[in-house]
Coordinates of C-alpha atoms (C1' of nucleotides) in Angstrom, one line a residue:
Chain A
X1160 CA 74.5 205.6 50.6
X1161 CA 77.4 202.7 50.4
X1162 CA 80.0 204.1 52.5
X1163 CA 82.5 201.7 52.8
X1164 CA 82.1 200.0 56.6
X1165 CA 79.5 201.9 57.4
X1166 CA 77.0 200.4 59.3
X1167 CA 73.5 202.2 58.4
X1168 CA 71.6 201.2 61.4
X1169 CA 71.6 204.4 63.1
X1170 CA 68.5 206.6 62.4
X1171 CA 70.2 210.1 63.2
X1172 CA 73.4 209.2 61.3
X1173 CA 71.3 208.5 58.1
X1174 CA 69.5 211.7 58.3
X1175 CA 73.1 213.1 57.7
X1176 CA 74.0 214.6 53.9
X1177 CA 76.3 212.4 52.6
X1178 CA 79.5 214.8 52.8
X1179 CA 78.8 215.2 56.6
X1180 CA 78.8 211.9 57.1
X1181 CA 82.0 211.1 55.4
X1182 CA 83.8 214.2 57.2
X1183 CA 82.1 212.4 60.5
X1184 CA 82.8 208.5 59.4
X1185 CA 86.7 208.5 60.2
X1186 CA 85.7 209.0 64.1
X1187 CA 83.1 207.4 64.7
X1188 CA 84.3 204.4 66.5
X1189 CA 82.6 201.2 66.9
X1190 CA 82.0 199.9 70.2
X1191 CA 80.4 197.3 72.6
X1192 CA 77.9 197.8 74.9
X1193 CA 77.7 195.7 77.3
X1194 CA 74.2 195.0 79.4
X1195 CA 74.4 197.5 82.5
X1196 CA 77.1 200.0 81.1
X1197 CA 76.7 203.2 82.6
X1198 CA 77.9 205.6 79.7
X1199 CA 76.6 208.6 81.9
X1200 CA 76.2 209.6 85.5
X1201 CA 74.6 212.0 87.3
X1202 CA 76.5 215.4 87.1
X1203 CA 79.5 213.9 85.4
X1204 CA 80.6 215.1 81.9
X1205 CA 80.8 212.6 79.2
X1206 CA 83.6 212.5 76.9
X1207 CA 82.1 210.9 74.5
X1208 CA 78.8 210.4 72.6
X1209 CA 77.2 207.5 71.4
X1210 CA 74.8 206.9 68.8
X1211 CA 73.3 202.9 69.0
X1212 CA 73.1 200.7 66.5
X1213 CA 71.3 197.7 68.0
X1214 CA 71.9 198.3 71.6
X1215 CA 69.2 199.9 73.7
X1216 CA 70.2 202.6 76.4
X1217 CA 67.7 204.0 79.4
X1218 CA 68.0 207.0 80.9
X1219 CA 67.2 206.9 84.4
X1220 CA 66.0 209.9 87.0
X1221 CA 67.8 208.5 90.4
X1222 CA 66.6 209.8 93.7
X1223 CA 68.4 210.5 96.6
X1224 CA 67.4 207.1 98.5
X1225 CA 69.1 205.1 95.2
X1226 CA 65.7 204.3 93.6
X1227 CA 65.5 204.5 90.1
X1228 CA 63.2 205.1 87.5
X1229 CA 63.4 204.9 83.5
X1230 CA 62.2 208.6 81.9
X1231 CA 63.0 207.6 78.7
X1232 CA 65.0 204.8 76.5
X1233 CA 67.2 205.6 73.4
X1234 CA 68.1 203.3 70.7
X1235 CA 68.7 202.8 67.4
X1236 CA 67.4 206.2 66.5
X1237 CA 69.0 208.5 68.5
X1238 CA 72.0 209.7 70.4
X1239 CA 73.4 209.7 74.1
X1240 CA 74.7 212.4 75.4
X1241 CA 72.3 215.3 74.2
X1242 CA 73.4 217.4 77.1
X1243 CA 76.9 217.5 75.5
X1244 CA 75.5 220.4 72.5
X1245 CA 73.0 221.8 75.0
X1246 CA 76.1 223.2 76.6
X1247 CA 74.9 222.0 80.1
X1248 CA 78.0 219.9 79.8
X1249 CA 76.9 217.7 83.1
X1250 CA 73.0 216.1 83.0
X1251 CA 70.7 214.9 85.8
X1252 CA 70.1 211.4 84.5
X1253 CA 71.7 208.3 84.3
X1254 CA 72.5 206.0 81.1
X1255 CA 72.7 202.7 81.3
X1256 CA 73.2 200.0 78.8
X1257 CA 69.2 198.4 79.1
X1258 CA 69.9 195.5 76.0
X1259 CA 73.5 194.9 75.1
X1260 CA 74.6 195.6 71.4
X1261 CA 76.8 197.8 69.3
X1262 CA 77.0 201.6 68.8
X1263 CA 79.2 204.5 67.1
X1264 CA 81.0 206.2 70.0
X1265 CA 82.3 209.7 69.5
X1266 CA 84.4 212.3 70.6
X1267 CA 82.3 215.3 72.5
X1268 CA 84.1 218.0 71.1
X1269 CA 84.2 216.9 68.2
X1270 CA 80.2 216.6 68.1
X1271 CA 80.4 220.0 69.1
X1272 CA 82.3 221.3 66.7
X1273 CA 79.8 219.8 64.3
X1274 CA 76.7 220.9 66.4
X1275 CA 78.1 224.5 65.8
X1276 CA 78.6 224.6 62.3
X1277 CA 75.1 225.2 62.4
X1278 CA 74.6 222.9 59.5
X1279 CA 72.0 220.0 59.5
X1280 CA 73.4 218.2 61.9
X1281 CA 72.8 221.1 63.9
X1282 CA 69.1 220.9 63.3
X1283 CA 68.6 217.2 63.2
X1284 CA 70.6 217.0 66.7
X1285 CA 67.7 219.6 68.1
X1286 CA 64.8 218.1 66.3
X1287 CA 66.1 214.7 67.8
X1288 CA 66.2 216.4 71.1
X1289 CA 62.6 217.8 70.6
X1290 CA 61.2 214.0 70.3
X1291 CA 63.4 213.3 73.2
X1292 CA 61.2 215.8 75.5
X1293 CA 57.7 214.3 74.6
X1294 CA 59.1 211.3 75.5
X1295 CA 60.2 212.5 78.8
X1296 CA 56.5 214.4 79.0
X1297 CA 54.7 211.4 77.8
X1298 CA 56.6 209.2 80.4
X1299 CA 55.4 211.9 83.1
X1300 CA 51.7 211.5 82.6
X1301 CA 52.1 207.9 82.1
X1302 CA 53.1 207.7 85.0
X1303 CA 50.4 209.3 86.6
X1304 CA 47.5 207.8 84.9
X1305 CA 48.3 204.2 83.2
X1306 CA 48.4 201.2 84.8
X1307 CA 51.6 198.7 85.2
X1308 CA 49.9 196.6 82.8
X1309 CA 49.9 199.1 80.1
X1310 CA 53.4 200.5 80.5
X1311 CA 55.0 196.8 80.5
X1312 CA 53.6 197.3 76.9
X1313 CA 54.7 200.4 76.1
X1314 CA 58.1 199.5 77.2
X1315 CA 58.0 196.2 75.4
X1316 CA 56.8 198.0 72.2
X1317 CA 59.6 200.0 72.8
X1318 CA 62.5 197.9 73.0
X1319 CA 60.8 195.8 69.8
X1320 CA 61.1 199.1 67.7
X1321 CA 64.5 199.7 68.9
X1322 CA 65.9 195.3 68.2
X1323 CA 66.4 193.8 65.4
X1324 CA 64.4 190.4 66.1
X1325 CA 61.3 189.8 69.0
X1326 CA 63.7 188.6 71.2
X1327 CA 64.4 190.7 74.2
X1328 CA 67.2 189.4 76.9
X1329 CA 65.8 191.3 80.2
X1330 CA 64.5 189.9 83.5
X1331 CA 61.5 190.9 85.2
X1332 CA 63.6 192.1 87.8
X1333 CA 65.3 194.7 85.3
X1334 CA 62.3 195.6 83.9
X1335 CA 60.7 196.2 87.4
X1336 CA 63.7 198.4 87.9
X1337 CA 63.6 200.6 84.7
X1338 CA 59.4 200.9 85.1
X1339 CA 59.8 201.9 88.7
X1340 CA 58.0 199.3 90.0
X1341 CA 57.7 195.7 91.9
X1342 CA 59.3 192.4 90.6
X1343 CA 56.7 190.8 91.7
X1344 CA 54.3 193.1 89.9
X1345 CA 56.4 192.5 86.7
X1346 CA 55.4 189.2 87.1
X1347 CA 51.6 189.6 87.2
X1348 CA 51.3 192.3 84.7
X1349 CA 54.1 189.5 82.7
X1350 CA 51.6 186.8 83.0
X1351 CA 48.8 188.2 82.1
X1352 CA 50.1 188.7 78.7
X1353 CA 51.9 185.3 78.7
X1354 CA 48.4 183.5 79.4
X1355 CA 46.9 186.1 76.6
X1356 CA 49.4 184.3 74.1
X1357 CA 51.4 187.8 73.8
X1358 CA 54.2 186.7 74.9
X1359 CA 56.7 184.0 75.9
X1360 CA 58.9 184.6 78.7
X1361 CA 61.7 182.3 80.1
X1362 CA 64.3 183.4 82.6
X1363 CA 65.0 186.2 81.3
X1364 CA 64.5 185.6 77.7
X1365 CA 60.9 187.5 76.2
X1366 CA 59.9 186.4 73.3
X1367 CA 57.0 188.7 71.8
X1368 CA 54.6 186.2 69.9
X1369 CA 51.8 188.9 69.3
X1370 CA 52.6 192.1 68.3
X1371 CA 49.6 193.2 67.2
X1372 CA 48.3 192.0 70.9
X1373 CA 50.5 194.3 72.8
X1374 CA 49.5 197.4 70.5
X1375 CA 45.8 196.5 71.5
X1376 CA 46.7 196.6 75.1
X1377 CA 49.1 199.6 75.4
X1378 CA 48.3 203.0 76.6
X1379 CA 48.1 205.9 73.6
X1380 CA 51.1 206.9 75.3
X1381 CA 53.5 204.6 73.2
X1382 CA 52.0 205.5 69.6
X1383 CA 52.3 209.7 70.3
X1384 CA 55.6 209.1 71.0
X1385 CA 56.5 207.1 68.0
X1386 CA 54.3 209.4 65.8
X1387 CA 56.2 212.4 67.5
X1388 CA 59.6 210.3 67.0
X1389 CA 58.8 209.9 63.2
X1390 CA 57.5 213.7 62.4
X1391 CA 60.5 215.7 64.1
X1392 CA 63.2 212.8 62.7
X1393 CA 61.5 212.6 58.6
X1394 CA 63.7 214.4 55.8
X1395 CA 64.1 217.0 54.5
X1396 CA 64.6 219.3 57.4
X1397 CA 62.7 222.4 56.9
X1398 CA 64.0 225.9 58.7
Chain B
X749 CA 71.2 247.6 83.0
X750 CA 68.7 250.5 82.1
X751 CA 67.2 250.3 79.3
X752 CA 64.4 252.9 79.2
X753 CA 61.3 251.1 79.7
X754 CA 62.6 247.7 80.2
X755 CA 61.1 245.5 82.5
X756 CA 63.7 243.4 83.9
X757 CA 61.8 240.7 85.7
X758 CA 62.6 237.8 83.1
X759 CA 65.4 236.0 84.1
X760 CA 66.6 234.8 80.3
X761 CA 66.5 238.0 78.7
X762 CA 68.4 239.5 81.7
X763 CA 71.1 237.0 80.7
X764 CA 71.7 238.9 77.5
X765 CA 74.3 241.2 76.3
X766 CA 73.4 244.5 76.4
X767 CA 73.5 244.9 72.6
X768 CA 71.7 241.7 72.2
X769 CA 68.9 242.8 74.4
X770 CA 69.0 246.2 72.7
X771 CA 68.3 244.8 69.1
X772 CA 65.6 243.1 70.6
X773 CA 63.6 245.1 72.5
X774 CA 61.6 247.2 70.3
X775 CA 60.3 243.9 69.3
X776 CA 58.8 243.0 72.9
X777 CA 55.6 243.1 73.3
X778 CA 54.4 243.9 76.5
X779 CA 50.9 241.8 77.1
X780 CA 48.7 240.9 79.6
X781 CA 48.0 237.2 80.3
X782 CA 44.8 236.2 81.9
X783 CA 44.2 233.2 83.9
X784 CA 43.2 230.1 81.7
X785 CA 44.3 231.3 78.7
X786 CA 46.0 229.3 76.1
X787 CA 49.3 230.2 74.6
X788 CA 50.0 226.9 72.8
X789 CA 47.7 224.1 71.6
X790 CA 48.5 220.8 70.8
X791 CA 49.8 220.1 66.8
X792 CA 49.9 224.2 66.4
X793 CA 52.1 225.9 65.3
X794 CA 53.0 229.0 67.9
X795 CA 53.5 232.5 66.0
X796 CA 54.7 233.9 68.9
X797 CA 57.1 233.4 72.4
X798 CA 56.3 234.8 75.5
X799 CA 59.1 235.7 78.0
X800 CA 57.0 235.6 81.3
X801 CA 57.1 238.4 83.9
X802 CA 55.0 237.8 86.4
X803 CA 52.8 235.2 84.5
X804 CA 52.8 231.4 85.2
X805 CA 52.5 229.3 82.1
X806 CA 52.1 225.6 82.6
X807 CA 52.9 223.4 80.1
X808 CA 50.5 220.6 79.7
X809 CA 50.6 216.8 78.1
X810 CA 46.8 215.8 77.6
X811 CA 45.4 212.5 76.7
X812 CA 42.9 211.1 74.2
X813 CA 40.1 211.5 77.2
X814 CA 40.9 215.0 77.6
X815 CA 42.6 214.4 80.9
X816 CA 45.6 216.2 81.3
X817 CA 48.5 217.2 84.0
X818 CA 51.2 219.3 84.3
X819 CA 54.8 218.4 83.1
X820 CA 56.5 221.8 83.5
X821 CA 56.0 225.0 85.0
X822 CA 57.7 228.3 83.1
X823 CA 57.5 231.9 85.1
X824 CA 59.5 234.6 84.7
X825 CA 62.8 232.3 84.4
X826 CA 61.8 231.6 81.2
X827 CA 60.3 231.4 78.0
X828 CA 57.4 229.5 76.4
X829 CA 57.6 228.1 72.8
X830 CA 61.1 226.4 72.9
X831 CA 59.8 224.1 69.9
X832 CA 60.1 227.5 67.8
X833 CA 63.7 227.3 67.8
X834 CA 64.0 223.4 68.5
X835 CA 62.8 223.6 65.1
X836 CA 59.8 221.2 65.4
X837 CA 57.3 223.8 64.3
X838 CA 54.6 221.9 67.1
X839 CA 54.9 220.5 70.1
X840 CA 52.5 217.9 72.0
X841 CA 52.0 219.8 75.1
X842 CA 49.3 222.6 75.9
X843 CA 50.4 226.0 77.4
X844 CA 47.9 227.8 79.6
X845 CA 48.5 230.6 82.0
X846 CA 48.0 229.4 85.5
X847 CA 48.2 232.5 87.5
X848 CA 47.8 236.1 85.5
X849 CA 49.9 238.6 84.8
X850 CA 52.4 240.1 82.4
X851 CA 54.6 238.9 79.6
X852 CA 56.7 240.1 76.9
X853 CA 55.6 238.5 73.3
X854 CA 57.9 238.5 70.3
X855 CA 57.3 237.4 67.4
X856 CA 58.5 233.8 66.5
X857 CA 60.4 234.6 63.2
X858 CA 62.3 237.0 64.8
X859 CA 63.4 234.6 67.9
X860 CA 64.6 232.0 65.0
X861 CA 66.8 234.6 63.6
X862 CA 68.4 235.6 66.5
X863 CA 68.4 231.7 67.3
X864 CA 70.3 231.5 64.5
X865 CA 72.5 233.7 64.6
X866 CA 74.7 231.2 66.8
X867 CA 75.3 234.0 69.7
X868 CA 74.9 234.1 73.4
X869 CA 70.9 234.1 72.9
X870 CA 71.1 230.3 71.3
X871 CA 73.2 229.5 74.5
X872 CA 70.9 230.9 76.8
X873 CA 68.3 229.1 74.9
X874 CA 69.8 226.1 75.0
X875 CA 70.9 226.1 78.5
X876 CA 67.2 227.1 79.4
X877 CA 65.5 224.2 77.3
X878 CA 68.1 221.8 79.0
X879 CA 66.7 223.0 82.6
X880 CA 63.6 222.6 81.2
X881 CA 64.1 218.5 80.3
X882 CA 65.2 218.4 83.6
X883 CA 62.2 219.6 84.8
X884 CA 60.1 217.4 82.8
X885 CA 62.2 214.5 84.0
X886 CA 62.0 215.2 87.2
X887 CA 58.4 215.5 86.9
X888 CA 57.8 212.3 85.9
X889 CA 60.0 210.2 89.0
X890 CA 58.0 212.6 90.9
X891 CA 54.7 211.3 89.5
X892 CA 55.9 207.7 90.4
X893 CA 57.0 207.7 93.5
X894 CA 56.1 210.9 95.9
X895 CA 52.8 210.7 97.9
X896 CA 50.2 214.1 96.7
X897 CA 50.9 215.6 100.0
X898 CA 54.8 216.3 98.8
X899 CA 53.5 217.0 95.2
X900 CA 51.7 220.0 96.6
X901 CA 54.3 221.5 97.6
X902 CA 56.1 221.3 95.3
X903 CA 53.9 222.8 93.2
X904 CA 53.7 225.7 96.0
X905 CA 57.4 226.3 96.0
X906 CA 57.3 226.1 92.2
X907 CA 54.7 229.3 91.6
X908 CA 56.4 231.2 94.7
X909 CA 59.6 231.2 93.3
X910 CA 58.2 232.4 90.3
X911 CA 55.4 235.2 91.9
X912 CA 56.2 239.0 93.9
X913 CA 54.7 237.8 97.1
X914 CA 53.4 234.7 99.1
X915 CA 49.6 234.9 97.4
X916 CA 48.6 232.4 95.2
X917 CA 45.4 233.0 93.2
X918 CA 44.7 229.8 92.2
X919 CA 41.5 227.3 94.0
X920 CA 42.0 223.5 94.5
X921 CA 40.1 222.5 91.8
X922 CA 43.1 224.6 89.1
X923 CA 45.5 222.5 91.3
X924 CA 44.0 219.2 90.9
X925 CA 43.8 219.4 87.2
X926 CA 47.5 220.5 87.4
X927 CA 48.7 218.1 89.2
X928 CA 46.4 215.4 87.6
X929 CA 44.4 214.5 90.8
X930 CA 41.4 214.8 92.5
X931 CA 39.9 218.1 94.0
X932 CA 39.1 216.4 97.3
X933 CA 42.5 214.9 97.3
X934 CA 44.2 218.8 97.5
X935 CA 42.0 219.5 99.5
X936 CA 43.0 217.1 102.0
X937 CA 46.6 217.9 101.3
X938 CA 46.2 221.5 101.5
X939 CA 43.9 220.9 104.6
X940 CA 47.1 219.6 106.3
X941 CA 49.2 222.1 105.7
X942 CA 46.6 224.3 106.9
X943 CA 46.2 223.3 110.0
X944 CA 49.8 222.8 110.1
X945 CA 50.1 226.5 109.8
X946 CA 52.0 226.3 106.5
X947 CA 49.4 228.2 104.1
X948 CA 46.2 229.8 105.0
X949 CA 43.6 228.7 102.6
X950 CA 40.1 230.7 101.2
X951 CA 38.3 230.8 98.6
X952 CA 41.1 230.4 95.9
X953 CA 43.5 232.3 97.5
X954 CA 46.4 230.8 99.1
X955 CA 48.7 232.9 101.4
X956 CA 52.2 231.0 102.5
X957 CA 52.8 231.9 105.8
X958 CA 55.3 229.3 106.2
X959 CA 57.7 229.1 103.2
X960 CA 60.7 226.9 105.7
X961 CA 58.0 224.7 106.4
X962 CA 57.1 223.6 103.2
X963 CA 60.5 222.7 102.4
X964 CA 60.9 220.5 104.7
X965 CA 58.0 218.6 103.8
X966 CA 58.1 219.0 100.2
X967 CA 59.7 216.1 98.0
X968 CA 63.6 216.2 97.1
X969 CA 62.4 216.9 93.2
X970 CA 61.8 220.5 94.3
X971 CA 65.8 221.1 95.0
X972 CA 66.9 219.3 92.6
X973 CA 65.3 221.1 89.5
X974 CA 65.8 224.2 91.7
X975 CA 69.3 223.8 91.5
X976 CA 69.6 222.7 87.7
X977 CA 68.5 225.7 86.7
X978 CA 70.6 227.8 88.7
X979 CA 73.4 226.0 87.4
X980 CA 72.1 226.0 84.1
X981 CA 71.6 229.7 84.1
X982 CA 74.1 231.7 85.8
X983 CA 76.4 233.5 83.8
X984 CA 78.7 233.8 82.2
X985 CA 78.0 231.0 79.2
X986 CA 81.0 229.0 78.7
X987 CA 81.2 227.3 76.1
Chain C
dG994 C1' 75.8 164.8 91.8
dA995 C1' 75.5 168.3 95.3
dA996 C1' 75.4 172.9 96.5
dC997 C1' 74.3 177.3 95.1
dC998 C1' 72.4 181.1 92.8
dT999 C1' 69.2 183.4 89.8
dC1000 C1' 64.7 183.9 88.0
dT1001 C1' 59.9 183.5 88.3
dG1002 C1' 55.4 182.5 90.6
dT1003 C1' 52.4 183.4 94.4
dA1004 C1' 50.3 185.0 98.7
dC1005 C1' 48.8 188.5 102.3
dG1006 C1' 48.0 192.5 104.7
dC1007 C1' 48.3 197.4 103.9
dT1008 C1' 47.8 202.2 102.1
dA1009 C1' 47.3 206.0 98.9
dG1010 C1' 44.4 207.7 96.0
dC1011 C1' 40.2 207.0 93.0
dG1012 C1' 35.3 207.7 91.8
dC1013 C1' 31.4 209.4 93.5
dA1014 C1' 28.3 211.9 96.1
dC1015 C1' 26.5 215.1 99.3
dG1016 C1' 26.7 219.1 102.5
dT1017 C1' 27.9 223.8 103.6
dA1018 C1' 29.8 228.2 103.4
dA1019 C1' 31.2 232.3 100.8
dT1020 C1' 30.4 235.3 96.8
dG1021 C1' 28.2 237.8 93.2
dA1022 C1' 24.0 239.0 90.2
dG1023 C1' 19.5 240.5 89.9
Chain D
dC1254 C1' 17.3 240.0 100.0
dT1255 C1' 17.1 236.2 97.3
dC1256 C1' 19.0 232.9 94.5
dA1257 C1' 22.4 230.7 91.8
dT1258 C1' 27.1 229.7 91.6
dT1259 C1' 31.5 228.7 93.0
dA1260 C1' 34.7 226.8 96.3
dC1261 C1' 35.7 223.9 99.9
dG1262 C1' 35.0 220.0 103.4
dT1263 C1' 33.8 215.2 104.2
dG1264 C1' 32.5 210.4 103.8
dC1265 C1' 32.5 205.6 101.8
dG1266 C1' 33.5 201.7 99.2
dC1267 C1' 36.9 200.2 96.0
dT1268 C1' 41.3 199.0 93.6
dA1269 C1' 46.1 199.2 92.0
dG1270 C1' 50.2 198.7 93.6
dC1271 C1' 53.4 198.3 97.7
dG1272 C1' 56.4 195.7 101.1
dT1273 C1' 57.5 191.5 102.3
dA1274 C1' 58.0 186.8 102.4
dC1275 C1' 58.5 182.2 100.8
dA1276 C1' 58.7 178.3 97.4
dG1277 C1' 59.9 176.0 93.3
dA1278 C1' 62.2 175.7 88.9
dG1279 C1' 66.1 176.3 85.9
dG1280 C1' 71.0 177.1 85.4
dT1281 C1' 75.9 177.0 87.1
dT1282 C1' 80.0 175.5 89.7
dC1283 C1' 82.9 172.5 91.7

DNA sequence: GAACCTCTGTACGCTAGCGCACGTAATGAG
DNA sequence: CTCATTACGTGCGCTAGCGTACAGAGGTTC
């Protein structure tokens, strides 16, 4: 596909036949995301929708007391703002801009007026959102069962897939935040991979030396996600 | 409404129109669901849905080890099988009946097509699988940061809102595994809100003598996904 | 260069829940 | 009535992670 100025990088935009795409391209704008954006909050309808390019985005389950917790993390290959077709029109969850970068940004209505043409983007949009819940479901018995030195890899697997390069701009302190967690327990689970070699870390600069490493040392619960991810977002879209 | 011979229990198919529900119902299937039996397995592909009556289906995320615990609970609100229409064919998560009873079954093909046909039924749908992310969300801050005492009852509330009366059929060790704990840890929870005077407790039946008082103990993810799917679920659609 | 702030390392007591094991009471089958 | 089974109560040592606090190291500002 060589659309001119298109920038390929999102997954759920490729998916796209070529004609939807083009109908699409003329609103799709470009945009900045800058680290800690919030592009959604808590009961609040969005406007817009935003499908990343090389920006990551978390969405977060907040609690009354303000605590915060990441239930899943969207990038590269997905969409934010799922609750926008679902016709819930408001959402419980927080999104908030986890590793700065770019993204398409588009209108709401007019992603509903796509969703419900009832075409493919209809179906990828819902197949996207499918992946979307075992990540929310894996996330839940994560959190029951894995340690905090597993998910630290699972989240640092998942930012990798979702970045161009190995280097990931996030302090311990945001990471503690998204995992639901302790700085300071960041910073254990953190050294112990550092001292492993994994990893390189440096105020707030990760650099991961060792992938392989990491996948050794992660729960199963960041592969049957990405498996998950792959199946539901692989052409051609069977109905 | 009075349809002859309609049981009116489920919530979703209530939502209907008339005519809707009317094309629909010579293809419901009245059946009887026993207690442990599975409606959904991991990877396979469902052939049919089941619109709970008075049937409690929980929806299960297992691991490698076999280990497993809840991530959603589906009564007579709602329906089981969403991937069906999400269009993902499978779905991670096992679906077993947790508390026996009745159901109405129809056949998957025929839930696509009215899917499909873009009416009131796909909003409904889609309203209903939206409550039910937030569910699984709120599942898994609950898993992070709410002490087992609160998780039980939440897990109380959750089946009483969705059974006839205050008896729960169901021992500690069916809870455990559902909530992805110990037996002797519910039983320790439970045995406080026994002598609290909250539930009476024997032999796998639990009676709720206290239903105010479990809300004020239970955790704030009770209301909250409570309330979404009020929201999410009143009439009428707008879209 | 001095003051300040941010990020990371580390330490300590504490608690919820785990794994495991054993005892006991209620129930049902023969 | 007897026996096996199921369900519930209890205890004990253990560990991951919490809350909190403090110190040092790397940047930034003026």
């Amino acid at each position: 596909m060589s659309l001119p100025q298109y920038d390929s990088r999102n997954r759920l935009l490729t998916l796209l036949p070529e004609e939807d795409l083009e109908r699409l391209l003329p609103h799709l704008e470009r945009v900045t995301l800058p680290l800690g954006k919030s592009l959604c909050e808590s009961g609040v309808e969005m406007d817009h929708v935003y499908f990343p390019l090389d920006a990551i985005v978390s969405l977060l389950c907040v609690l009354e007391n303000g605590t915060s917790a990441e239930i899943a993390v969207v990038g590269n290959e997905g969409i934010v703002g799922v609750s926008l077709f679902m016709g819930g029109r408001t959402t419980l969850s927080r999104a908030i801009v986890q590793s700065a970068g770019e993204a398409y940004r588009l209108d709401g209505q007019r992603l509903k007026n796509e969703f419900y043409q009832a075409g493919e983007m209809q179906q990828h949009l819902l197949h996207y959102t499918q992946a979307l819940m075992t990540q929310l479901s894996q996330t839940a018995i994560c959190n029951r069962y894995h340690t905090l030195d597993q998910q630290l890899c699972r989240w640092l697997l998942l930012c990798l897939d979702r970045l161009p390069d190995t280097n990931l701009a996030m302090t311990q302190n945001l990471i503690a935040d998204m995992l639901g967690v302790r700085r300071s327990g960041v910073t254990q689970a953190a050294g112990k991979l550092q001292q492993a070699g994994l990893i390189a870390y440096h105020r707030g600069q990760i650099t991961v030396l060792d992938r392989p490493g990491l996948e050794e040392r992660v729960c199963e619960c960041y592969k049957v996600v990405k498996d998950e991810y792959d199946r539901l977002m692989a052409r051609p879209v069977v109905m």
